[in-house]
Tab-separated table of C-alpha atoms in Angstrom:
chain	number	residue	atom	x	y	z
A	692	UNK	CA	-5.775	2.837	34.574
A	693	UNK	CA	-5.666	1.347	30.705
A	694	UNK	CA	-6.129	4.032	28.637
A	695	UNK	CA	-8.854	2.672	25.666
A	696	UNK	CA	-7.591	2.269	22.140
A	697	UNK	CA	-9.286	4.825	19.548
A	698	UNK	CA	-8.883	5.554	15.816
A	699	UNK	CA	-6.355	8.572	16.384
A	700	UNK	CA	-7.025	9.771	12.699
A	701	UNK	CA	-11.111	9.755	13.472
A	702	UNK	CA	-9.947	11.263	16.921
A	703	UNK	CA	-8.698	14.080	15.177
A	704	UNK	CA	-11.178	14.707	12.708
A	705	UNK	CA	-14.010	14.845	15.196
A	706	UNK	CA	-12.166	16.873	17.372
A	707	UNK	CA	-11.919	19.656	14.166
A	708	UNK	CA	-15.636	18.814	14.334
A	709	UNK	CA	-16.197	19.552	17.734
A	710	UNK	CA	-13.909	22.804	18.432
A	711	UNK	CA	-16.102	24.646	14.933
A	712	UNK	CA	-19.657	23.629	16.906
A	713	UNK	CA	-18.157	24.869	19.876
A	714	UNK	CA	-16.870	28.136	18.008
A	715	UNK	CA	-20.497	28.902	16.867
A	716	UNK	CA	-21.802	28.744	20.077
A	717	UNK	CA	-20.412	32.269	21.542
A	718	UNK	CA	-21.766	33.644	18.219
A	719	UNK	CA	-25.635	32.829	19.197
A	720	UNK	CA	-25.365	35.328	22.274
A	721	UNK	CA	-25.890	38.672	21.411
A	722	UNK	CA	-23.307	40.195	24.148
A	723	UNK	CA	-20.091	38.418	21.897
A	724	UNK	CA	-21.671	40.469	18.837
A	725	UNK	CA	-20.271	43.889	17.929
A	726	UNK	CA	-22.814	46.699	17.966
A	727	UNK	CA	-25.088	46.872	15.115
A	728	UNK	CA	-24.617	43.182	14.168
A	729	UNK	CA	-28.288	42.482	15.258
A	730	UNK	CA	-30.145	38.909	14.465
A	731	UNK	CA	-31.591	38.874	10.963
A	732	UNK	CA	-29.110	41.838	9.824
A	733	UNK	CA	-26.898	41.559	6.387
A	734	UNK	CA	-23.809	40.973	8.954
A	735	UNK	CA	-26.063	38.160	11.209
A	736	UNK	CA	-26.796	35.914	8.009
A	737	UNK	CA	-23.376	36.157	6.602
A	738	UNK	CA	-21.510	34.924	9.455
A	739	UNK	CA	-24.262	32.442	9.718
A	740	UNK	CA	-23.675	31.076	6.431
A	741	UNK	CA	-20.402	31.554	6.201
A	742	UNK	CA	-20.394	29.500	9.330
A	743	UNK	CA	-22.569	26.538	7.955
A	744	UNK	CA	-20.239	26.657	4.554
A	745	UNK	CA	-17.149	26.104	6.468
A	746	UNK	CA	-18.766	22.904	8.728
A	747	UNK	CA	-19.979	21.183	5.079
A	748	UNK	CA	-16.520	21.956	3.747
A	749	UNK	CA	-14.574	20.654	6.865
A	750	UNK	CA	-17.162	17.455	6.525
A	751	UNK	CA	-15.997	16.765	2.757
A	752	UNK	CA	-12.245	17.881	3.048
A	753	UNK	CA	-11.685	15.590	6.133
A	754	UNK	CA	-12.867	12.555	4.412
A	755	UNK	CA	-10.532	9.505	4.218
A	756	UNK	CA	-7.787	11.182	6.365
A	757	UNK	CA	-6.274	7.603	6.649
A	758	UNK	CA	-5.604	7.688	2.734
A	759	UNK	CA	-1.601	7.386	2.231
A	760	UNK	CA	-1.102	9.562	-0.568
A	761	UNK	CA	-1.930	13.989	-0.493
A	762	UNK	CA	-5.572	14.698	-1.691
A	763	UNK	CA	-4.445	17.852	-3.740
A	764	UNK	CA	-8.455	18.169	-4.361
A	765	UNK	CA	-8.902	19.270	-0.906
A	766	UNK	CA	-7.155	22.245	-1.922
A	767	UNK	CA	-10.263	24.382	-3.216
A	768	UNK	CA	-12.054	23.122	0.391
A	769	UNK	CA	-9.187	24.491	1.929
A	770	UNK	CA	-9.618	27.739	0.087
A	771	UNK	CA	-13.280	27.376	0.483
A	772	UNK	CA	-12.689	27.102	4.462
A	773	UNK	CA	-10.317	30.011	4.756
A	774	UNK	CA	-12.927	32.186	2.844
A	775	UNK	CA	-15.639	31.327	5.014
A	776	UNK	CA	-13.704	31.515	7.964
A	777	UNK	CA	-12.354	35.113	7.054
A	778	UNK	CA	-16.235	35.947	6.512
A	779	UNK	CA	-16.979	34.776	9.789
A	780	UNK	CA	-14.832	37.553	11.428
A	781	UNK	CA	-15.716	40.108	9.225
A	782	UNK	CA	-19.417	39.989	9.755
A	783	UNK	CA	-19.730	38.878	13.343
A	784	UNK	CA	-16.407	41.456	14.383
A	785	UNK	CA	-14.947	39.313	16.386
A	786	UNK	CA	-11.338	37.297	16.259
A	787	UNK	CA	-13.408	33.974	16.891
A	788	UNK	CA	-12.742	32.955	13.280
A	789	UNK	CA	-9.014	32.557	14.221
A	790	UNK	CA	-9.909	29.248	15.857
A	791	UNK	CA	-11.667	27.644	12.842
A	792	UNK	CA	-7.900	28.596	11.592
A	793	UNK	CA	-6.365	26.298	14.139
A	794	UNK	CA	-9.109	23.611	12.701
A	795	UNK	CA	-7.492	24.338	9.210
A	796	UNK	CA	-4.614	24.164	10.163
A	797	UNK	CA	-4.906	20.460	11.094
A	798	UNK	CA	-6.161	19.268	7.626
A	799	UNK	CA	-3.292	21.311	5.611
A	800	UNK	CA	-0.783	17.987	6.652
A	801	UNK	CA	-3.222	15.564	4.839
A	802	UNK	CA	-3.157	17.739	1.875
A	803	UNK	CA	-0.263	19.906	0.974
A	804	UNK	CA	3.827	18.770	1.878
A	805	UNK	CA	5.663	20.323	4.827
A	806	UNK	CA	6.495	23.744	3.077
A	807	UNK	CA	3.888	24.705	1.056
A	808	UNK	CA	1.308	23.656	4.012
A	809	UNK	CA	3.570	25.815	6.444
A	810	UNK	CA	3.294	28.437	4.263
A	811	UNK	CA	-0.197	27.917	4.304
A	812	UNK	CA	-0.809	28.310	7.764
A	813	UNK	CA	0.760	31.117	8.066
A	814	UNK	CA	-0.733	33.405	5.438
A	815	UNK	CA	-3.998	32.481	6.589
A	816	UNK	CA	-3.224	33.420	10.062
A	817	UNK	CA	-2.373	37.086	8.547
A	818	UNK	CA	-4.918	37.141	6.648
A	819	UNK	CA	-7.120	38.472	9.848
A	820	UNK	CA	-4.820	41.174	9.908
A	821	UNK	CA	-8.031	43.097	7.664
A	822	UNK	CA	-10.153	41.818	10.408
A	823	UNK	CA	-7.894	43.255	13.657
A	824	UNK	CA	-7.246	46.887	12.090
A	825	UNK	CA	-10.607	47.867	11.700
A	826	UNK	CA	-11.850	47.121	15.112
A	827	UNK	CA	-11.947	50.053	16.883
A	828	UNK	CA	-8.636	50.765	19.379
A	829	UNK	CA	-6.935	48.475	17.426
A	830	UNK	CA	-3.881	50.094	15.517
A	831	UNK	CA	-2.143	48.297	12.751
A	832	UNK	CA	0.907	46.839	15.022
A	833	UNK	CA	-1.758	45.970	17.358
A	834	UNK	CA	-3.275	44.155	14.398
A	835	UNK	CA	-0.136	42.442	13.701
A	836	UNK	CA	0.338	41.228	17.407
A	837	UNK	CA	-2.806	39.520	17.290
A	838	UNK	CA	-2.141	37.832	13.887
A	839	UNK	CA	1.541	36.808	15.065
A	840	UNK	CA	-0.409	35.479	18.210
A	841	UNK	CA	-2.402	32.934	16.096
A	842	UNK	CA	0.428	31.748	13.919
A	843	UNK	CA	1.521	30.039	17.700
A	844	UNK	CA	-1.196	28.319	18.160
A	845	UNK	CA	-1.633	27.392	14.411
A	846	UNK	CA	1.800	26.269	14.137
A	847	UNK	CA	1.118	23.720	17.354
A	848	UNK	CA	-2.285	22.235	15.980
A	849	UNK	CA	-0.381	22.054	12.349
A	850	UNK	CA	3.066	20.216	13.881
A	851	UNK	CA	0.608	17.818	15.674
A	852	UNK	CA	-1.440	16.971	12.692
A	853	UNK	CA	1.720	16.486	10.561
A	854	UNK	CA	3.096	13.975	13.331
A	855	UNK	CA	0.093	11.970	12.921
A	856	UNK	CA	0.224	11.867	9.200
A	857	UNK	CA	3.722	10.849	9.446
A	858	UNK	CA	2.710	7.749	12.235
A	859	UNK	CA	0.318	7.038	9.642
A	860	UNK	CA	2.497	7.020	6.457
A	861	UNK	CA	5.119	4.812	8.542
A	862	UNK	CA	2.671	2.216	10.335
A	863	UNK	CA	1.886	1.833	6.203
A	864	UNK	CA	4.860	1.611	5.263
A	865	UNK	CA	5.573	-0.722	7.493
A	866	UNK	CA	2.556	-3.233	7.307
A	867	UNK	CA	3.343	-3.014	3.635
A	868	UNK	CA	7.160	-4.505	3.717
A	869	UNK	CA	5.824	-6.995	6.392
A	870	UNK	CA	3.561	-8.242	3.673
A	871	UNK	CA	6.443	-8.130	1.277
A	872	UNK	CA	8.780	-9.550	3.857
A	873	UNK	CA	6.567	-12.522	4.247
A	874	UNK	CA	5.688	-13.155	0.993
A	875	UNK	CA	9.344	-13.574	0.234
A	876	UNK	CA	9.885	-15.467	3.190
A	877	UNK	CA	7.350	-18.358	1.815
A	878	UNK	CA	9.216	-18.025	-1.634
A	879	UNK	CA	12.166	-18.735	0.205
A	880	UNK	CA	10.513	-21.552	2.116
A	881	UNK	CA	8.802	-22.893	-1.389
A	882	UNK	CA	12.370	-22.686	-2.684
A	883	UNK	CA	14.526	-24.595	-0.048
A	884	UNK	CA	11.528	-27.298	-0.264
A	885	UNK	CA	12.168	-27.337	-4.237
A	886	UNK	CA	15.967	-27.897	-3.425
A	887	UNK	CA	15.276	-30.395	-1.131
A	888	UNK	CA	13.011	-32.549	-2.808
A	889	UNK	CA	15.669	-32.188	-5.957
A	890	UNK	CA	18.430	-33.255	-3.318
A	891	UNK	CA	16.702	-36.222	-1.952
A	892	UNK	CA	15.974	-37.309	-5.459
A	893	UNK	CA	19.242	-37.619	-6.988
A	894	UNK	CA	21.009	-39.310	-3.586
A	895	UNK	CA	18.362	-41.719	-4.386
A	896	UNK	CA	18.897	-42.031	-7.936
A	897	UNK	CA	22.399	-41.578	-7.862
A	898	UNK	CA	23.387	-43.597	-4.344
A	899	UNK	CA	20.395	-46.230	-3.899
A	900	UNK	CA	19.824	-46.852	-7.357
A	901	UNK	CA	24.024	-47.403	-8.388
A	902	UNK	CA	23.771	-49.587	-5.266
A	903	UNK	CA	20.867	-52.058	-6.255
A	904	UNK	CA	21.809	-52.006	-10.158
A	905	UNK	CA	25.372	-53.266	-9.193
A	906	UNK	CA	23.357	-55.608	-6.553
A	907	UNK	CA	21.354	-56.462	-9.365
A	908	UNK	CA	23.873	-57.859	-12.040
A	909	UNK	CA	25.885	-59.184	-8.792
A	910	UNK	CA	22.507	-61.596	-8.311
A	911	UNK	CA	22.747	-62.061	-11.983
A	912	UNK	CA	26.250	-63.731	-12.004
A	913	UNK	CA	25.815	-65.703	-8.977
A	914	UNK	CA	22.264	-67.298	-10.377
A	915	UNK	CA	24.574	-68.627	-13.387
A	916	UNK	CA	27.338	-70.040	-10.872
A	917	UNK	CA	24.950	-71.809	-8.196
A	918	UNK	CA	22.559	-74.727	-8.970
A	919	UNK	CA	19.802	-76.622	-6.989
A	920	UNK	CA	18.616	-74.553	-3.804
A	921	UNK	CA	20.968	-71.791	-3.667
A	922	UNK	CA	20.431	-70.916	-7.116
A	923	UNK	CA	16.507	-70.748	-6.294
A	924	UNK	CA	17.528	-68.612	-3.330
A	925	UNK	CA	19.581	-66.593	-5.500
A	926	UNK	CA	16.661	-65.976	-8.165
A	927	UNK	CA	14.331	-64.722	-5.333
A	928	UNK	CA	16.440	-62.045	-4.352
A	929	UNK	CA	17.710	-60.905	-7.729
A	930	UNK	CA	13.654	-60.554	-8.174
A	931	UNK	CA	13.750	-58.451	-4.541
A	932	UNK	CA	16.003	-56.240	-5.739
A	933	UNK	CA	14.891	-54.894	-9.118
A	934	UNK	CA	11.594	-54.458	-6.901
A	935	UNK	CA	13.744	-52.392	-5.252
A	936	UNK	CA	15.151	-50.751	-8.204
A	937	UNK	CA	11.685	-50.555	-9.409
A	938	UNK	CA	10.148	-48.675	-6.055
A	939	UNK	CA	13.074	-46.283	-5.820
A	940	UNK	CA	12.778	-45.157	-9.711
A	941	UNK	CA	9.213	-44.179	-8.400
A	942	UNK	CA	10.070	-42.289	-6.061
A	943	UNK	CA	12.572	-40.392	-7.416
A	944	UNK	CA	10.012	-39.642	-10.560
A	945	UNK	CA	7.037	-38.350	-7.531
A	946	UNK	CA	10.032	-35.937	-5.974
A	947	UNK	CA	10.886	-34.560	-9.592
A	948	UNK	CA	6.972	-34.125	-9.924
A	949	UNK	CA	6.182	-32.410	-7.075
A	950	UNK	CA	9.206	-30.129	-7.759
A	951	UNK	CA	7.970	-26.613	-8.677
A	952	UNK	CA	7.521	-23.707	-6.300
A	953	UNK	CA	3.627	-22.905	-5.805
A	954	UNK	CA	3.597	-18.939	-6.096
A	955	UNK	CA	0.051	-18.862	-4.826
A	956	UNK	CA	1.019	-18.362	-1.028
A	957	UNK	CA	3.337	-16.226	-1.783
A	958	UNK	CA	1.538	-13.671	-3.876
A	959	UNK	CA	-1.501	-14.040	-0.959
A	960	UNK	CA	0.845	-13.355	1.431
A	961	UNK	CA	1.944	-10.261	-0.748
A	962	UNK	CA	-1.739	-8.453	-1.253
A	963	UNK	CA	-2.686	-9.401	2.108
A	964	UNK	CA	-2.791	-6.509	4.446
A	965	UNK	CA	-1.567	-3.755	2.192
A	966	UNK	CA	-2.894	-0.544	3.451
A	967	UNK	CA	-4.736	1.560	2.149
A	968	UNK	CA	-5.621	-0.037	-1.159
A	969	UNK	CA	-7.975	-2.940	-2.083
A	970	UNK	CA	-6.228	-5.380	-4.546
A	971	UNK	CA	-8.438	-8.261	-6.342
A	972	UNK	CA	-6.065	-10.620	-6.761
A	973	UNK	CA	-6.984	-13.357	-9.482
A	974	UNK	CA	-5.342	-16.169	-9.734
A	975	UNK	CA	-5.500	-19.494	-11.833
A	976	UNK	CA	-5.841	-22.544	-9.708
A	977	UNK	CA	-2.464	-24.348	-9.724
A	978	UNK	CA	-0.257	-21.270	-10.244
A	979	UNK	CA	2.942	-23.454	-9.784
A	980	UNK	CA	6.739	-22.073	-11.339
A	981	UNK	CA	9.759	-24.600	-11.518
A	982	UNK	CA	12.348	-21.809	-12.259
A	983	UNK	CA	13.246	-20.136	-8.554
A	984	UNK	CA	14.713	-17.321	-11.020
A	985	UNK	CA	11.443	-17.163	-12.941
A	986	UNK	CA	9.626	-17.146	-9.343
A	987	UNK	CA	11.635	-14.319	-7.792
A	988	UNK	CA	11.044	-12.490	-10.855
A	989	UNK	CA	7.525	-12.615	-10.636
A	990	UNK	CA	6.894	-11.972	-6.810
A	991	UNK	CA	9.359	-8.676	-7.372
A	992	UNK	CA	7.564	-7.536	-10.575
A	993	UNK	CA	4.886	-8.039	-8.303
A	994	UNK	CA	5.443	-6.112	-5.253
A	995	UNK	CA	6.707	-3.590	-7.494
A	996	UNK	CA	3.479	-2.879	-9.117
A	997	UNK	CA	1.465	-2.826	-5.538
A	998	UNK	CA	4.539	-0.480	-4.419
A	999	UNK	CA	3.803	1.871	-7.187
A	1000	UNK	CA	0.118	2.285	-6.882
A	1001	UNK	CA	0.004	3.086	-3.158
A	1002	UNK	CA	2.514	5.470	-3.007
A	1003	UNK	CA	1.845	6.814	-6.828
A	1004	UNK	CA	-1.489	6.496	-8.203
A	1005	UNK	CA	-3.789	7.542	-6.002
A	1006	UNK	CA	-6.272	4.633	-6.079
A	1007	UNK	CA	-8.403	3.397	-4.392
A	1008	UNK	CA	-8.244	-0.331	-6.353
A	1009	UNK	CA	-5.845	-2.760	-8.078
A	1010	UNK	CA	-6.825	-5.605	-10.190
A	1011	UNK	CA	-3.862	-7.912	-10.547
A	1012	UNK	CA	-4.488	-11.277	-12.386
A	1013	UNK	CA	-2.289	-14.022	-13.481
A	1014	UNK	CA	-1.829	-16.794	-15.747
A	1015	UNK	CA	-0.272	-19.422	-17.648
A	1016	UNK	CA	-0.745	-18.063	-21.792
A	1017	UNK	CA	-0.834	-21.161	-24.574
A	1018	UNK	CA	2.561	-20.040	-26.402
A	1019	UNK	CA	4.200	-21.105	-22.481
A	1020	UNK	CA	4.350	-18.014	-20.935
A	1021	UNK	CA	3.399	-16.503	-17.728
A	1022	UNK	CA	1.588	-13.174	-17.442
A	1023	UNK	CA	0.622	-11.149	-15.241
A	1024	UNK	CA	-1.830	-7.963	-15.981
A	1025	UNK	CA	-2.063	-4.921	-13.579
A	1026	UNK	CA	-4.475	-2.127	-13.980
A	1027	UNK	CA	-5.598	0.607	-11.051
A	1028	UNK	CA	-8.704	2.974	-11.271
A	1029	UNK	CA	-6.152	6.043	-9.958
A	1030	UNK	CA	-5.310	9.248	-11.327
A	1031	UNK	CA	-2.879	8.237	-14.116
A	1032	UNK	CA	-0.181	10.109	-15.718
A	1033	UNK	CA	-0.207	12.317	-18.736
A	1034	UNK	CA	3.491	12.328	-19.246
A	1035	UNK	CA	4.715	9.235	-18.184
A	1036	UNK	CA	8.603	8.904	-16.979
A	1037	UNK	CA	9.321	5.586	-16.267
A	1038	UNK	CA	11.362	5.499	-12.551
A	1039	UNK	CA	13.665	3.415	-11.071
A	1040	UNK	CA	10.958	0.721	-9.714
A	1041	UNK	CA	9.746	0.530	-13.179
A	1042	UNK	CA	13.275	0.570	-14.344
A	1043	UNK	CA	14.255	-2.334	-12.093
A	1044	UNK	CA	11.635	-4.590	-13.637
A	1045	UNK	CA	12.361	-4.221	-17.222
A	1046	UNK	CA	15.751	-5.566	-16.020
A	1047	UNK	CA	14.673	-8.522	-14.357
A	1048	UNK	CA	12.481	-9.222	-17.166
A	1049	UNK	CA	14.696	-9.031	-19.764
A	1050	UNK	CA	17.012	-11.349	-17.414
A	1051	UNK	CA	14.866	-14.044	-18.339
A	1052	UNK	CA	13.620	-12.954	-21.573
A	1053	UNK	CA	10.412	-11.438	-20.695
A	1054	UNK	CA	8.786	-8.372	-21.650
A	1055	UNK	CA	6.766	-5.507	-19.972
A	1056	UNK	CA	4.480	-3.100	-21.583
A	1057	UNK	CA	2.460	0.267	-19.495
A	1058	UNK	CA	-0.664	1.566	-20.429
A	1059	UNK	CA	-1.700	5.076	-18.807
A	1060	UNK	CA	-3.438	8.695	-19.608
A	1061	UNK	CA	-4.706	11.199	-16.995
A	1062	UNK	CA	-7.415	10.480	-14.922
A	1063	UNK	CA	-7.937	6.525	-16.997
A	1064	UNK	CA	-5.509	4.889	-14.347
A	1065	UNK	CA	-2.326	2.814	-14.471
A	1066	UNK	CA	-1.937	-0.348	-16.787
A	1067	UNK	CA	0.956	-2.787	-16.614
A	1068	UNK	CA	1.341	-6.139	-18.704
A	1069	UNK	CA	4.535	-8.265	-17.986
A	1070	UNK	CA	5.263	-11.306	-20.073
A	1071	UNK	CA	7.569	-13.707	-18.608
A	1072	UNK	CA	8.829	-17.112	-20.991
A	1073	UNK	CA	8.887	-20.296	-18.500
A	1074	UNK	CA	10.806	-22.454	-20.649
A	1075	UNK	CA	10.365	-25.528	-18.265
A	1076	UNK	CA	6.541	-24.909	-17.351
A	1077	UNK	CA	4.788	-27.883	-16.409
């Protein structure tokens, strides 16, 4: 039997959503109550609103669990949920709360790293340990047991979150170099096309065109050494050939012509299925480069830039735009609405392009401050643009 297909990442939030409504449910019958916790008492409506707190807070915190990089403002949720799962168990008396643990403990992947969300997990599972002692019978090993029980099951629902946040980061990943991979693959296509044409060109110019000029001066000599007929014959064919001459010129001119590398496909290719982030890529419309250096420079500066914002920035858009400038430049202006930086330290990536740029002359300038996004302008001289 096919098994269907489902969003594993929705899966898993709505199974978080699913275990705290089945959680309250033992709560609404009075015999799972400890004495004295009667409906309408202090300890009744604090577990109850503890209990609708933590569902609201789950609802926010669980947002956009598909989101590559950590959503360190989940953190106070997080907090939030412990708190109002900790309430849960000290009004209603009961361990029940240590369940809506297991459900935190399946967001803390999609927020903190491995350690500190380990570490997480397993102070909140002692954190009951107030709860345990002061039920009655329970001593404070007793109380202990039951916390180290917890921090079993926690650790299970946390390892399996964190393996799906890790399939997620790598199917990502991996969609994203595809897009890279084929982008470069059509400036590699746009390339070998470019040294073709250029190939084809000069065996005509060089081959076809040394043929029919030395054909051409041949006629020339025989038209002075033949009279009557022949020479008539003669005159028609030295006309045929600088036709000839003529028609292959042409063509070697529409070859030269046509003989840039059109960066359009490639940088489509590029922005196309990059997860995670929505670039608005604008373009001019002929956005053609005759330089494969210049080209390579630009599709790496680039993929660069989208590399940067998805796993850096934290945004949720990139506007990248290109053009041709008047004083024969090419330019190419990236800006992201993410969280910014305020102390920049330029990294390798970033490193990497000033290199390239200056290989060819250019020039790159950044543009960021906390919580006003990331700005990039790269300036790159074509001194053959056409």
């Amino acid at each position: 039997m096919k098994v269907p297909l489902f969003n594993h990442i929705l899966l898993l939030r709505y199974a978080g959503l699913f275990t705290y409504l089945c959680t309250g449910l033992p709560l609404l019958s009075s015999s799972w109550r400890a004495e004295g916790v009667e409906t309408g008492s202090p300890d009744h409506v604090g577990w109850c609103a503890a209990y609708v707190l933590f569902g609201l807070m789950y609802w926010f915190a669980t947002r956009g669990l598909g989101r590559r990089e950590r959503h360190l403002e989940r953190v106070p949720l997080l907090i939030g949920m412990n708190l109002a799962a900790f309430a849960i168990g000290w009004f209603s008396h009961s361990g029940i709360s240590a369940i809506l643990f297991l459900v935190i403990a399946g967001v803390v992947p999609w927020t903190l790293p491995f350690w500190p969300g380990a570490v997480w997990v397993l102070l909140q599972c002692f954190s009951l340990f107030p709860v345990f002692a002061r039920e009655p019978g329970f001593t404070w090993v007793d109380a202990f047991l039951q916390c180290a029980l917890y921090v079993g099951f926690s650790a299970f629902t946390y390892a399996t979150s964190l393996v799906a946040k890790q399939q997620v980061d790598s199917r990502e990943e991996q969609r994203r170099l595809n897009s890279e991979l084929r982008a470069t693959r059509t400036l590699l296509t746009e390339s070998s096309r470019m040294s073709e044409r250029m190939r084809i060109s000069r065996e005509l110019h060089d081959l076809v065109g040394h043929h029919l000029t030395a054909l051409s001066l041949n006629l020339e000599v025989a038209s002075h050494l033949v009279h009557g007929t022949a020479q008539e014959h003669v005159r028609q064919a030295q006309t045929v050939a600088k036709l000839l001459l003529s028609d292959v010129r042409e063509v070697v001119s529409q070859l030269r012509e046509g003989d840039t590398i059109d960066l359009s496909a490639a940088l489509k290719t590029l922005v196309d299925g990059v997860p995670g982030l929505n670039i608005h890529l604008d373009l001019p419309p002929r956005f053609a480069v005759d330089d494969p250096l210049r080209a390579q420079v630009l599709l790496r500066c680039a993929q660069e830039i989208i590399t940067n914002t998805v796993k850096h920035a934290g945004a949720a858009n990139l506007w990248l735009r290109c053009e041709r400038t008047e004083s024969n430049e090419l330019a190419i202006h990236a800006r992201d609405d993410g969280r910014g930086a305020a102390g920049f330290k330029q990294g390798n990536g970033l490193t990497g392009m000033r290199e390239r740029l200056a290989q060819v002359g250019g020039r790159l300038n950044i543009d960021t401050h906390l919580d006003r996004g990331f700005a990039l302008d790269a300036w790159l001289p074509l001194e053959a643009a056409r």
